[in-house]
PDB file of C-alpha atoms in Angstrom:
ATOM      1  CA  UNK A   1      29.302  68.026  -5.652  1.00 50.00           C
ATOM      2  CA  UNK A   2      27.996  68.201  -8.849  1.00 51.00           C
ATOM      3  CA  UNK A   3      24.158  68.888  -8.276  1.00 49.00           C
ATOM      4  CA  UNK A   4      23.453  66.014 -10.978  1.00 47.00           C
ATOM      5  CA  UNK A   5      25.333  63.808  -9.370  1.00 47.00           C
ATOM      6  CA  UNK A   6      23.919  64.767  -6.088  1.00 48.00           C
ATOM      7  CA  UNK A   7      20.047  64.521  -7.266  1.00 46.00           C
ATOM      8  CA  UNK A   8      20.961  60.940  -9.473  1.00 44.00           C
ATOM      9  CA  UNK A   9      22.466  59.784  -6.085  1.00 50.00           C
ATOM     10  CA  UNK A  10      19.381  60.218  -4.181  1.00 43.00           C
ATOM     11  CA  UNK A  11      16.888  59.094  -6.228  1.00 53.00           C
ATOM     12  CA  UNK A  12      18.899  55.879  -6.905  1.00 51.00           C
ATOM     13  CA  UNK A  13      18.746  55.272  -3.153  1.00 49.00           C
ATOM     14  CA  UNK A  14      15.304  56.433  -3.327  1.00 50.00           C
ATOM     15  CA  UNK A  15      14.242  53.682  -5.615  1.00 45.00           C
ATOM     16  CA  UNK A  16      16.572  50.881  -3.995  1.00 44.00           C
ATOM     17  CA  UNK A  17      14.862  51.440  -0.996  1.00 45.00           C
ATOM     18  CA  UNK A  18      11.054  51.485  -2.483  1.00 46.00           C
ATOM     19  CA  UNK A  19      12.154  47.993  -3.764  1.00 45.00           C
ATOM     20  CA  UNK A  20      13.865  46.469  -0.099  1.00 44.00           C
ATOM     21  CA  UNK A  21      10.568  47.843   1.557  1.00 44.00           C
ATOM     22  CA  UNK A  22       8.232  46.197  -1.116  1.00 44.00           C
ATOM     23  CA  UNK A  23      10.156  42.897  -0.820  1.00 47.00           C
ATOM     24  CA  UNK A  24       9.163  42.873   2.669  1.00 40.00           C
ATOM     25  CA  UNK A  25       5.817  44.155   2.394  1.00 40.00           C
ATOM     26  CA  UNK A  26       4.614  41.819  -0.141  1.00 42.00           C
ATOM     27  CA  UNK A  27       6.336  38.716   1.064  1.00 42.00           C
ATOM     28  CA  UNK A  28       5.552  36.848   3.951  1.00 40.00           C
ATOM     29  CA  UNK A  29       8.398  35.464   6.572  1.00 38.00           C
ATOM     30  CA  UNK A  30       6.287  34.898   9.065  1.00 36.00           C
ATOM     31  CA  UNK A  31       5.132  31.126  10.309  1.00 41.00           C
ATOM     32  CA  UNK A  32       1.492  31.873   8.546  1.00 40.00           C
ATOM     33  CA  UNK A  33       2.375  30.627   5.669  1.00 46.00           C
ATOM     34  CA  UNK A  34       2.866  27.674   5.866  1.00 52.00           C
ATOM     35  CA  UNK A  35      -0.804  27.851   6.904  1.00 61.00           C
ATOM     36  CA  UNK A  36      -1.016  26.941   3.119  1.00 77.00           C
ATOM     37  CA  UNK A  37       0.147  24.106   2.519  1.00 91.00           C
ATOM     38  CA  UNK A  38      -2.681  20.950   3.275  1.00 97.00           C
ATOM     39  CA  UNK A  39      -1.981  18.285   5.598  1.00 97.00           C
ATOM     40  CA  UNK A  40      -2.311  15.015   3.807  1.00 98.00           C
ATOM     41  CA  UNK A  41      -2.574  11.983   6.681  1.00 98.00           C
ATOM     42  CA  UNK A  42      -1.296   7.992   6.249  1.00 98.00           C
ATOM     43  CA  UNK A  43      -2.322   5.386   8.341  1.00 97.00           C
ATOM     44  CA  UNK A  44      -1.391   1.335   6.979  1.00 97.00           C
ATOM     45  CA  UNK A  45      -1.991  -1.782   8.795  1.00 95.00           C
ATOM     46  CA  UNK A  46       1.902  -1.362   9.239  1.00 93.00           C
ATOM     47  CA  UNK A  47       5.118  -0.339   7.565  1.00 92.00           C
ATOM     48  CA  UNK A  48       7.540  -3.371   8.419  1.00 87.00           C
ATOM     49  CA  UNK A  49       6.104  -4.349   4.728  1.00 88.00           C
ATOM     50  CA  UNK A  50       7.679  -2.993   1.704  1.00 89.00           C
ATOM     51  CA  UNK A  51       4.722  -2.916   0.013  1.00 93.00           C
ATOM     52  CA  UNK A  52       3.096   0.229   2.151  1.00 95.00           C
ATOM     53  CA  UNK A  53       6.841   1.919   2.050  1.00 95.00           C
ATOM     54  CA  UNK A  54       7.177   2.292  -1.865  1.00 95.00           C
ATOM     55  CA  UNK A  55       2.612   3.487  -1.477  1.00 97.00           C
ATOM     56  CA  UNK A  56       4.149   5.909   1.540  1.00 97.00           C
ATOM     57  CA  UNK A  57       7.039   7.118  -1.079  1.00 97.00           C
ATOM     58  CA  UNK A  58       5.004   7.595  -3.854  1.00 97.00           C
ATOM     59  CA  UNK A  59       1.947   9.613  -1.938  1.00 98.00           C
ATOM     60  CA  UNK A  60       4.893  11.914  -0.333  1.00 98.00           C
ATOM     61  CA  UNK A  61       6.206  12.280  -3.619  1.00 98.00           C
ATOM     62  CA  UNK A  62       3.246  13.403  -4.955  1.00 98.00           C
ATOM     63  CA  UNK A  63       1.827  15.610  -1.789  1.00 98.00           C
ATOM     64  CA  UNK A  64       5.312  17.618  -1.481  1.00 97.00           C
ATOM     65  CA  UNK A  65       5.098  18.048  -5.064  1.00 97.00           C
ATOM     66  CA  UNK A  66       2.007  20.555  -4.746  1.00 97.00           C
ATOM     67  CA  UNK A  67       4.036  22.112  -1.816  1.00 97.00           C
ATOM     68  CA  UNK A  68       1.713  19.973   0.680  1.00 98.00           C
ATOM     69  CA  UNK A  69       2.958  17.776   3.781  1.00 97.00           C
ATOM     70  CA  UNK A  70       1.941  14.041   4.437  1.00 98.00           C
ATOM     71  CA  UNK A  71       1.856  12.808   7.616  1.00 97.00           C
ATOM     72  CA  UNK A  72       2.332   8.758   8.209  1.00 97.00           C
ATOM     73  CA  UNK A  73       1.291   6.607  11.197  1.00 97.00           C
ATOM     74  CA  UNK A  74       2.219   2.754  11.900  1.00 95.00           C
ATOM     75  CA  UNK A  75      -0.219   1.034  14.280  1.00 96.00           C
ATOM     76  CA  UNK A  76       1.550  -1.787  13.823  1.00 94.00           C
ATOM     77  CA  UNK A  77      -1.484  -4.097  13.157  1.00 94.00           C
ATOM     78  CA  UNK A  78      -3.352  -2.883  15.923  1.00 96.00           C
ATOM     79  CA  UNK A  79      -6.744  -1.923  14.777  1.00 96.00           C
ATOM     80  CA  UNK A  80      -7.561   0.124  17.783  1.00 97.00           C
ATOM     81  CA  UNK A  81      -4.318   2.275  17.346  1.00 97.00           C
ATOM     82  CA  UNK A  82      -5.499   2.859  14.634  1.00 97.00           C
ATOM     83  CA  UNK A  83      -8.580   3.904  15.423  1.00 97.00           C
ATOM     84  CA  UNK A  84      -6.508   6.205  17.546  1.00 97.00           C
ATOM     85  CA  UNK A  85      -4.480   7.448  15.284  1.00 97.00           C
ATOM     86  CA  UNK A  86      -7.108   8.171  12.637  1.00 97.00           C
ATOM     87  CA  UNK A  87      -8.629  10.421  15.155  1.00 96.00           C
ATOM     88  CA  UNK A  88      -5.187  12.214  16.732  1.00 97.00           C
ATOM     89  CA  UNK A  89      -4.976  13.349  12.522  1.00 97.00           C
ATOM     90  CA  UNK A  90      -8.631  14.716  12.582  1.00 96.00           C
ATOM     91  CA  UNK A  91      -8.046  16.746  15.196  1.00 95.00           C
ATOM     92  CA  UNK A  92      -5.081  17.875  14.153  1.00 94.00           C
ATOM     93  CA  UNK A  93      -6.403  19.032  11.536  1.00 95.00           C
ATOM     94  CA  UNK A  94      -5.714  17.100   8.328  1.00 98.00           C
ATOM     95  CA  UNK A  95      -7.334  17.663   5.187  1.00 98.00           C
ATOM     96  CA  UNK A  96      -7.524  13.911   4.087  1.00 98.00           C
ATOM     97  CA  UNK A  97      -6.495  10.765   5.133  1.00 98.00           C
ATOM     98  CA  UNK A  98      -5.383   7.616   3.293  1.00 98.00           C
ATOM     99  CA  UNK A  99      -6.700   4.448   5.244  1.00 98.00           C
ATOM    100  CA  UNK A 100      -5.167   1.071   5.373  1.00 96.00           C
ATOM    101  CA  UNK A 101      -7.393  -1.088   7.501  1.00 96.00           C
ATOM    102  CA  UNK A 102      -5.767  -3.285   9.652  1.00 96.00           C
ATOM    103  CA  UNK A 103      -9.458  -5.007  10.083  1.00 96.00           C
ATOM    104  CA  UNK A 104     -11.773  -3.951   7.057  1.00 96.00           C
ATOM    105  CA  UNK A 105     -14.819  -4.481   9.636  1.00 95.00           C
ATOM    106  CA  UNK A 106     -13.729  -2.675  12.719  1.00 96.00           C
ATOM    107  CA  UNK A 107     -12.349   0.182  11.575  1.00 96.00           C
ATOM    108  CA  UNK A 108     -15.989   1.790  10.791  1.00 96.00           C
ATOM    109  CA  UNK A 109     -16.170   3.468  14.020  1.00 96.00           C
ATOM    110  CA  UNK A 110     -12.746   6.085  12.889  1.00 96.00           C
ATOM    111  CA  UNK A 111     -14.419   6.231   9.385  1.00 96.00           C
ATOM    112  CA  UNK A 112     -17.819   7.752  10.669  1.00 96.00           C
ATOM    113  CA  UNK A 113     -15.218   9.729  12.729  1.00 96.00           C
ATOM    114  CA  UNK A 114     -13.928  11.168   9.979  1.00 97.00           C
ATOM    115  CA  UNK A 115     -17.561  11.484   8.101  1.00 96.00           C
ATOM    116  CA  UNK A 116     -18.507  13.756  10.544  1.00 96.00           C
ATOM    117  CA  UNK A 117     -15.793  15.657  10.256  1.00 96.00           C
ATOM    118  CA  UNK A 118     -16.270  16.162   6.500  1.00 97.00           C
ATOM    119  CA  UNK A 119     -12.451  14.794   6.624  1.00 98.00           C
ATOM    120  CA  UNK A 120     -12.319  12.600   2.517  1.00 98.00           C
ATOM    121  CA  UNK A 121     -11.093   9.315   3.221  1.00 98.00           C
ATOM    122  CA  UNK A 122      -9.307   7.578   0.091  1.00 98.00           C
ATOM    123  CA  UNK A 123      -9.225   3.490   1.275  1.00 98.00           C
ATOM    124  CA  UNK A 124      -5.488   1.620   0.116  1.00 97.00           C
ATOM    125  CA  UNK A 125      -4.998  -1.972  -0.709  1.00 94.00           C
ATOM    126  CA  UNK A 126      -8.171  -3.411   0.831  1.00 93.00           C
ATOM    127  CA  UNK A 127     -11.302  -2.201   1.395  1.00 94.00           C
ATOM    128  CA  UNK A 128     -13.938  -1.000   4.184  1.00 96.00           C
ATOM    129  CA  UNK A 129     -16.916  -2.887   5.036  1.00 95.00           C
ATOM    130  CA  UNK A 130     -18.715   0.171   4.404  1.00 94.00           C
ATOM    131  CA  UNK A 131     -17.427   2.015   1.577  1.00 93.00           C
ATOM    132  CA  UNK A 132     -20.177   5.117   2.226  1.00 95.00           C
ATOM    133  CA  UNK A 133     -17.842   6.273   4.899  1.00 96.00           C
ATOM    134  CA  UNK A 134     -15.014   6.415   1.695  1.00 97.00           C
ATOM    135  CA  UNK A 135     -14.161   8.431  -0.907  1.00 97.00           C
ATOM    136  CA  UNK A 136     -12.463   6.457  -3.270  1.00 98.00           C
ATOM    137  CA  UNK A 137     -11.259   2.791  -2.814  1.00 98.00           C
ATOM    138  CA  UNK A 138      -7.504   2.028  -4.712  1.00 98.00           C
ATOM    139  CA  UNK A 139      -6.705  -1.530  -4.573  1.00 97.00           C
ATOM    140  CA  UNK A 140      -5.536  -4.421  -6.955  1.00 97.00           C
ATOM    141  CA  UNK A 141      -7.919  -6.634  -8.560  1.00 98.00           C
ATOM    142  CA  UNK A 142      -7.578  -9.149  -5.271  1.00 97.00           C
ATOM    143  CA  UNK A 143     -10.027 -11.650  -6.446  1.00 98.00           C
ATOM    144  CA  UNK A 144      -8.079 -11.837  -9.647  1.00 98.00           C
ATOM    145  CA  UNK A 145      -4.496 -12.525  -7.860  1.00 98.00           C
ATOM    146  CA  UNK A 146      -5.780 -15.453  -6.074  1.00 98.00           C
ATOM    147  CA  UNK A 147      -7.424 -16.989  -9.565  1.00 98.00           C
ATOM    148  CA  UNK A 148      -4.486 -15.881 -11.533  1.00 98.00           C
ATOM    149  CA  UNK A 149      -2.002 -18.555  -8.800  1.00 98.00           C
ATOM    150  CA  UNK A 150      -4.413 -21.177  -9.067  1.00 98.00           C
ATOM    151  CA  UNK A 151      -4.731 -21.494 -13.240  1.00 98.00           C
ATOM    152  CA  UNK A 152      -0.442 -21.527 -13.019  1.00 98.00           C
ATOM    153  CA  UNK A 153      -1.518 -24.962 -10.321  1.00 98.00           C
ATOM    154  CA  UNK A 154      -4.246 -26.683 -12.603  1.00 98.00           C
ATOM    155  CA  UNK A 155      -2.005 -25.745 -15.519  1.00 97.00           C
ATOM    156  CA  UNK A 156       1.186 -27.332 -13.736  1.00 95.00           C
ATOM    157  CA  UNK A 157      -0.183 -30.281 -11.444  1.00 92.00           C
ATOM    158  CA  UNK A 158      -2.269 -32.816 -11.456  1.00 93.00           C
ATOM    159  CA  UNK A 159      -3.366 -32.527  -7.909  1.00 96.00           C
ATOM    160  CA  UNK A 160      -1.788 -32.203  -4.318  1.00 96.00           C
ATOM    161  CA  UNK A 161      -2.829 -31.170  -0.570  1.00 98.00           C
ATOM    162  CA  UNK A 162      -2.915 -27.289  -0.207  1.00 98.00           C
ATOM    163  CA  UNK A 163      -2.234 -25.082   3.357  1.00 98.00           C
ATOM    164  CA  UNK A 164      -3.837 -21.403   3.440  1.00 98.00           C
ATOM    165  CA  UNK A 165      -1.824 -18.725   5.144  1.00 98.00           C
ATOM    166  CA  UNK A 166      -4.354 -16.085   5.524  1.00 98.00           C
ATOM    167  CA  UNK A 167      -5.136 -12.675   6.999  1.00 97.00           C
ATOM    168  CA  UNK A 168      -9.181 -13.136   7.526  1.00 96.00           C
ATOM    169  CA  UNK A 169      -8.883  -9.314   9.379  1.00 96.00           C
ATOM    170  CA  UNK A 170      -8.354  -7.629   5.751  1.00 95.00           C
ATOM    171  CA  UNK A 171     -11.052  -8.013   2.638  1.00 96.00           C
ATOM    172  CA  UNK A 172      -7.971  -7.962  -0.126  1.00 96.00           C
ATOM    173  CA  UNK A 173      -6.758 -11.081   1.630  1.00 97.00           C
ATOM    174  CA  UNK A 174      -9.806 -12.636   1.897  1.00 97.00           C
ATOM    175  CA  UNK A 175     -10.684 -11.761  -2.010  1.00 98.00           C
ATOM    176  CA  UNK A 176      -6.974 -13.724  -3.052  1.00 98.00           C
ATOM    177  CA  UNK A 177      -7.841 -17.010  -1.136  1.00 98.00           C
ATOM    178  CA  UNK A 178     -11.471 -17.128  -2.075  1.00 98.00           C
ATOM    179  CA  UNK A 179     -10.322 -16.471  -5.509  1.00 98.00           C
ATOM    180  CA  UNK A 180      -7.631 -19.039  -5.106  1.00 98.00           C
ATOM    181  CA  UNK A 181     -10.141 -21.507  -3.952  1.00 98.00           C
ATOM    182  CA  UNK A 182     -13.399 -20.943  -6.583  1.00 98.00           C
ATOM    183  CA  UNK A 183     -10.102 -21.711  -9.199  1.00 98.00           C
ATOM    184  CA  UNK A 184      -8.993 -24.781  -7.637  1.00 98.00           C
ATOM    185  CA  UNK A 185     -12.060 -26.270  -7.097  1.00 97.00           C
ATOM    186  CA  UNK A 186     -12.478 -27.430 -10.723  1.00 96.00           C
ATOM    187  CA  UNK A 187     -10.392 -30.207 -10.460  1.00 97.00           C
ATOM    188  CA  UNK A 188     -11.167 -32.677  -7.636  1.00 97.00           C
ATOM    189  CA  UNK A 189      -8.033 -33.569  -7.139  1.00 98.00           C
ATOM    190  CA  UNK A 190      -6.631 -30.921  -5.108  1.00 98.00           C
ATOM    191  CA  UNK A 191      -7.871 -30.388  -1.686  1.00 98.00           C
ATOM    192  CA  UNK A 192      -7.273 -27.493   1.277  1.00 98.00           C
ATOM    193  CA  UNK A 193      -5.638 -29.566   4.307  1.00 98.00           C
ATOM    194  CA  UNK A 194      -4.760 -26.998   6.008  1.00 98.00           C
ATOM    195  CA  UNK A 195      -5.191 -23.457   7.268  1.00 98.00           C
ATOM    196  CA  UNK A 196      -3.526 -20.844   9.225  1.00 98.00           C
ATOM    197  CA  UNK A 197      -3.601 -17.326  10.259  1.00 98.00           C
ATOM    198  CA  UNK A 198      -0.803 -15.441   9.789  1.00 97.00           C
ATOM    199  CA  UNK A 199      -1.359 -11.575   9.706  1.00 96.00           C
ATOM    200  CA  UNK A 200       0.518 -11.654   6.648  1.00 96.00           C
ATOM    201  CA  UNK A 201       3.822 -11.324   8.736  1.00 96.00           C
ATOM    202  CA  UNK A 202       7.049 -13.753   7.805  1.00 96.00           C
ATOM    203  CA  UNK A 203       7.614 -14.050  11.668  1.00 97.00           C
ATOM    204  CA  UNK A 204       4.544 -15.399  11.926  1.00 98.00           C
ATOM    205  CA  UNK A 205       3.859 -17.598   8.905  1.00 98.00           C
ATOM    206  CA  UNK A 206       6.303 -19.476   9.674  1.00 98.00           C
ATOM    207  CA  UNK A 207       5.679 -21.353  12.692  1.00 98.00           C
ATOM    208  CA  UNK A 208       2.091 -21.656  11.140  1.00 98.00           C
ATOM    209  CA  UNK A 209       4.019 -23.206   8.468  1.00 98.00           C
ATOM    210  CA  UNK A 210       5.939 -25.466  10.726  1.00 98.00           C
ATOM    211  CA  UNK A 211       2.567 -26.329  12.664  1.00 98.00           C
ATOM    212  CA  UNK A 212       0.751 -27.183   9.241  1.00 98.00           C
ATOM    213  CA  UNK A 213       3.092 -29.416   7.840  1.00 97.00           C
ATOM    214  CA  UNK A 214       3.758 -31.606  11.341  1.00 96.00           C
ATOM    215  CA  UNK A 215       0.554 -32.214  11.508  1.00 97.00           C
ATOM    216  CA  UNK A 216      -0.295 -32.414   7.492  1.00 97.00           C
ATOM    217  CA  UNK A 217       2.962 -33.992   5.946  1.00 97.00           C
ATOM    218  CA  UNK A 218       1.549 -34.744   3.038  1.00 97.00           C
ATOM    219  CA  UNK A 219       1.145 -30.775   2.425  1.00 98.00           C
ATOM    220  CA  UNK A 220       3.057 -29.986  -1.503  1.00 97.00           C
ATOM    221  CA  UNK A 221       1.200 -26.824  -1.654  1.00 98.00           C
ATOM    222  CA  UNK A 222       1.130 -23.357  -0.039  1.00 98.00           C
ATOM    223  CA  UNK A 223      -1.084 -20.562  -0.992  1.00 98.00           C
ATOM    224  CA  UNK A 224      -0.182 -17.676   0.828  1.00 98.00           C
ATOM    225  CA  UNK A 225      -2.334 -14.372   0.767  1.00 98.00           C
ATOM    226  CA  UNK A 226       1.115 -12.614   0.420  1.00 97.00           C
ATOM    227  CA  UNK A 227       4.999 -12.480  -0.333  1.00 97.00           C
ATOM    228  CA  UNK A 228       6.092 -12.246   3.505  1.00 96.00           C
ATOM    229  CA  UNK A 229       3.949 -14.620   4.464  1.00 98.00           C
ATOM    230  CA  UNK A 230       5.032 -16.822   1.386  1.00 98.00           C
ATOM    231  CA  UNK A 231       8.743 -16.374   2.487  1.00 97.00           C
ATOM    232  CA  UNK A 232       7.811 -17.438   6.202  1.00 98.00           C
ATOM    233  CA  UNK A 233       6.641 -20.130   4.412  1.00 98.00           C
ATOM    234  CA  UNK A 234       9.547 -21.284   2.211  1.00 98.00           C
ATOM    235  CA  UNK A 235      12.116 -20.368   5.442  1.00 98.00           C
ATOM    236  CA  UNK A 236       9.590 -23.550   7.565  1.00 98.00           C
ATOM    237  CA  UNK A 237       9.892 -26.015   4.494  1.00 98.00           C
ATOM    238  CA  UNK A 238      13.506 -25.263   3.678  1.00 96.00           C
ATOM    239  CA  UNK A 239      14.156 -26.276   7.630  1.00 96.00           C
ATOM    240  CA  UNK A 240      12.246 -29.178   7.313  1.00 95.00           C
ATOM    241  CA  UNK A 241      14.139 -30.577   3.987  1.00 95.00           C
ATOM    242  CA  UNK A 242      10.698 -30.073   1.910  1.00 96.00           C
ATOM    243  CA  UNK A 243      10.930 -27.124   0.009  1.00 96.00           C
ATOM    244  CA  UNK A 244      11.688 -29.169  -3.588  1.00 95.00           C
ATOM    245  CA  UNK A 245       8.325 -30.697  -3.131  1.00 96.00           C
ATOM    246  CA  UNK A 246       6.384 -28.242  -2.556  1.00 97.00           C
ATOM    247  CA  UNK A 247       5.371 -25.249  -4.376  1.00 98.00           C
ATOM    248  CA  UNK A 248       5.030 -22.116  -3.115  1.00 98.00           C
ATOM    249  CA  UNK A 249       2.796 -18.950  -4.328  1.00 98.00           C
ATOM    250  CA  UNK A 250       2.153 -15.467  -2.734  1.00 98.00           C
ATOM    251  CA  UNK A 251       1.188 -12.170  -4.002  1.00 97.00           C
ATOM    252  CA  UNK A 252       3.073  -8.888  -4.173  1.00 96.00           C
ATOM    253  CA  UNK A 253       5.689  -9.337  -6.658  1.00 94.00           C
ATOM    254  CA  UNK A 254       8.058  -7.980  -3.971  1.00 91.00           C
ATOM    255  CA  UNK A 255      11.652  -7.917  -5.258  1.00 92.00           C
ATOM    256  CA  UNK A 256      12.961 -10.579  -2.691  1.00 93.00           C
ATOM    257  CA  UNK A 257      10.691 -12.664  -3.774  1.00 94.00           C
ATOM    258  CA  UNK A 258      11.251 -12.382  -7.692  1.00 94.00           C
ATOM    259  CA  UNK A 259      14.717 -13.489  -7.042  1.00 94.00           C
ATOM    260  CA  UNK A 260      13.321 -16.291  -5.295  1.00 95.00           C
ATOM    261  CA  UNK A 261      11.184 -17.538  -8.194  1.00 96.00           C
ATOM    262  CA  UNK A 262      13.995 -16.905 -10.872  1.00 95.00           C
ATOM    263  CA  UNK A 263      16.392 -19.382  -8.435  1.00 94.00           C
ATOM    264  CA  UNK A 264      13.222 -21.835  -8.453  1.00 94.00           C
ATOM    265  CA  UNK A 265      12.735 -21.565  -4.921  1.00 95.00           C
ATOM    266  CA  UNK A 266       9.425 -19.970  -4.906  1.00 98.00           C
ATOM    267  CA  UNK A 267       6.991 -21.299  -7.521  1.00 98.00           C
ATOM    268  CA  UNK A 268       4.803 -17.787  -8.859  1.00 98.00           C
ATOM    269  CA  UNK A 269       3.235 -14.589  -6.599  1.00 97.00           C
ATOM    270  CA  UNK A 270       0.759 -12.410  -8.297  1.00 98.00           C
ATOM    271  CA  UNK A 271       2.179  -8.904  -8.805  1.00 96.00           C
ATOM    272  CA  UNK A 272       1.168  -6.009  -7.676  1.00 96.00           C
ATOM    273  CA  UNK A 273       2.339  -2.550  -8.710  1.00 95.00           C
ATOM    274  CA  UNK A 274       2.262  -0.549  -5.318  1.00 96.00           C
ATOM    275  CA  UNK A 275       4.114   2.711  -7.289  1.00 96.00           C
ATOM    276  CA  UNK A 276       0.589   3.037  -8.914  1.00 97.00           C
ATOM    277  CA  UNK A 277      -1.434   2.334  -6.234  1.00 98.00           C
ATOM    278  CA  UNK A 278       0.132   5.211  -4.188  1.00 98.00           C
ATOM    279  CA  UNK A 279       0.312   7.282  -7.502  1.00 97.00           C
ATOM    280  CA  UNK A 280      -3.000   7.140  -8.164  1.00 98.00           C
ATOM    281  CA  UNK A 281      -4.036   7.511  -4.798  1.00 98.00           C
ATOM    282  CA  UNK A 282      -2.564  10.919  -4.310  1.00 98.00           C
ATOM    283  CA  UNK A 283      -3.658  11.852  -8.005  1.00 98.00           C
ATOM    284  CA  UNK A 284      -7.330  11.105  -6.647  1.00 98.00           C
ATOM    285  CA  UNK A 285      -6.683  13.492  -3.523  1.00 98.00           C
ATOM    286  CA  UNK A 286      -5.805  16.080  -5.458  1.00 98.00           C
ATOM    287  CA  UNK A 287      -8.643  15.760  -7.398  1.00 98.00           C
ATOM    288  CA  UNK A 288     -11.318  15.702  -4.400  1.00 98.00           C
ATOM    289  CA  UNK A 289      -9.690  18.840  -3.550  1.00 97.00           C
ATOM    290  CA  UNK A 290     -10.411  20.283  -6.737  1.00 97.00           C
ATOM    291  CA  UNK A 291     -13.689  19.232  -6.680  1.00 96.00           C
ATOM    292  CA  UNK A 292     -13.550  17.125  -9.638  1.00 97.00           C
ATOM    293  CA  UNK A 293     -15.597  13.808 -10.190  1.00 95.00           C
ATOM    294  CA  UNK A 294     -14.105  10.480  -8.867  1.00 96.00           C
ATOM    295  CA  UNK A 295     -14.265   6.810  -9.368  1.00 96.00           C
ATOM    296  CA  UNK A 296     -15.649   4.990  -6.201  1.00 97.00           C
ATOM    297  CA  UNK A 297     -13.547   1.823  -7.243  1.00 97.00           C
ATOM    298  CA  UNK A 298     -10.426   1.956  -8.788  1.00 98.00           C
ATOM    299  CA  UNK A 299      -9.272  -1.779  -9.202  1.00 97.00           C
ATOM    300  CA  UNK A 300      -5.514  -2.587 -10.718  1.00 97.00           C
ATOM    301  CA  UNK A 301      -4.438  -5.778 -12.599  1.00 97.00           C
ATOM    302  CA  UNK A 302      -2.259  -8.059 -11.120  1.00 97.00           C
ATOM    303  CA  UNK A 303       0.330 -10.112 -13.521  1.00 96.00           C
ATOM    304  CA  UNK A 304       1.773 -13.152 -12.497  1.00 97.00           C
ATOM    305  CA  UNK A 305       5.356 -13.842 -12.208  1.00 97.00           C
ATOM    306  CA  UNK A 306       6.851 -17.098 -12.993  1.00 96.00           C
ATOM    307  CA  UNK A 307      10.269 -18.310 -13.883  1.00 94.00           C
ATOM    308  CA  UNK A 308       8.462 -18.113 -17.648  1.00 93.00           C
ATOM    309  CA  UNK A 309       8.448 -14.270 -17.328  1.00 93.00           C
ATOM    310  CA  UNK A 310      11.267 -13.340 -14.780  1.00 93.00           C
ATOM    311  CA  UNK A 311      14.870 -12.919 -16.202  1.00 87.00           C
ATOM    312  CA  UNK A 312      18.142 -11.336 -14.646  1.00 78.00           C
ATOM    313  CA  UNK A 313      16.822  -7.918 -16.034  1.00 79.00           C
ATOM    314  CA  UNK A 314      13.512  -7.327 -14.863  1.00 84.00           C
ATOM    315  CA  UNK A 315      14.246  -9.129 -11.520  1.00 88.00           C
ATOM    316  CA  UNK A 316      14.996  -5.977  -9.512  1.00 84.00           C
ATOM    317  CA  UNK A 317      11.747  -3.834  -8.425  1.00 81.00           C
ATOM    318  CA  UNK A 318       8.262  -4.233  -8.619  1.00 81.00           C
ATOM    319  CA  UNK A 319       5.912  -4.886 -11.967  1.00 75.00           C
TER     320      UNK A 319
END
């Protein structure tokens, strides 16, 4: 073999071997590379509400775009389970927790646990009682949502007998109902004649509405803390053949309720943007990681959705 050719083959092989060795030397193929990924936790009051599903999707997208992971938990409206799940996430070594509290006051032990562990917490959709223990709260302007529903009612009615569907363990619900009641008190021809707790759940709101209409057949207005509760009220009123004579209000802007408003089975809803809430909450988390200043409270405006501004082109999706 020609010496030049031999030397060329040897040198080429040496270069290939060196590159091959270098690749394995600088690339970590072990499980350790996954240790660099941040772990974020999210514990919602429930995940049987499409509103929270959308928030979770938005947070997950931002986290995964950063190469990180989101661990979501569903305590199914059980505050003790929610506290236990938050503690478990902290013990698993999460770097930050998003919390949507089942009970805005009783969640505090879990918040203190995170605070002591120096794990930042971002409250989403509803406030906590003591914001000392959270880095940021991202919510809709829930009081405004209630006011918007009442303003519509005042504009389109001279008086009425009102039923309230509430969830008094959630600060968001408290603010919505309070905003509605404060505004509607401007006209003494409107009277609240019945109210019931329903946890914001359709399957609880429906029998609660049945009981209220049986006890107060004069009810002709329903203010529900959210759209699932409003849908439960609508189902009960349909069964009682009273829906046509009752105005039903909600809060959320769920696509299904937009269709009900479009077809005149529901009066109005104060629309929220779960996509914006989720995205802003996630972006705030990365500001915290980067040591950037963040706002303590971020409130997003709601938009009243009625048959006047819902049409075939915007009936799908959230506002």
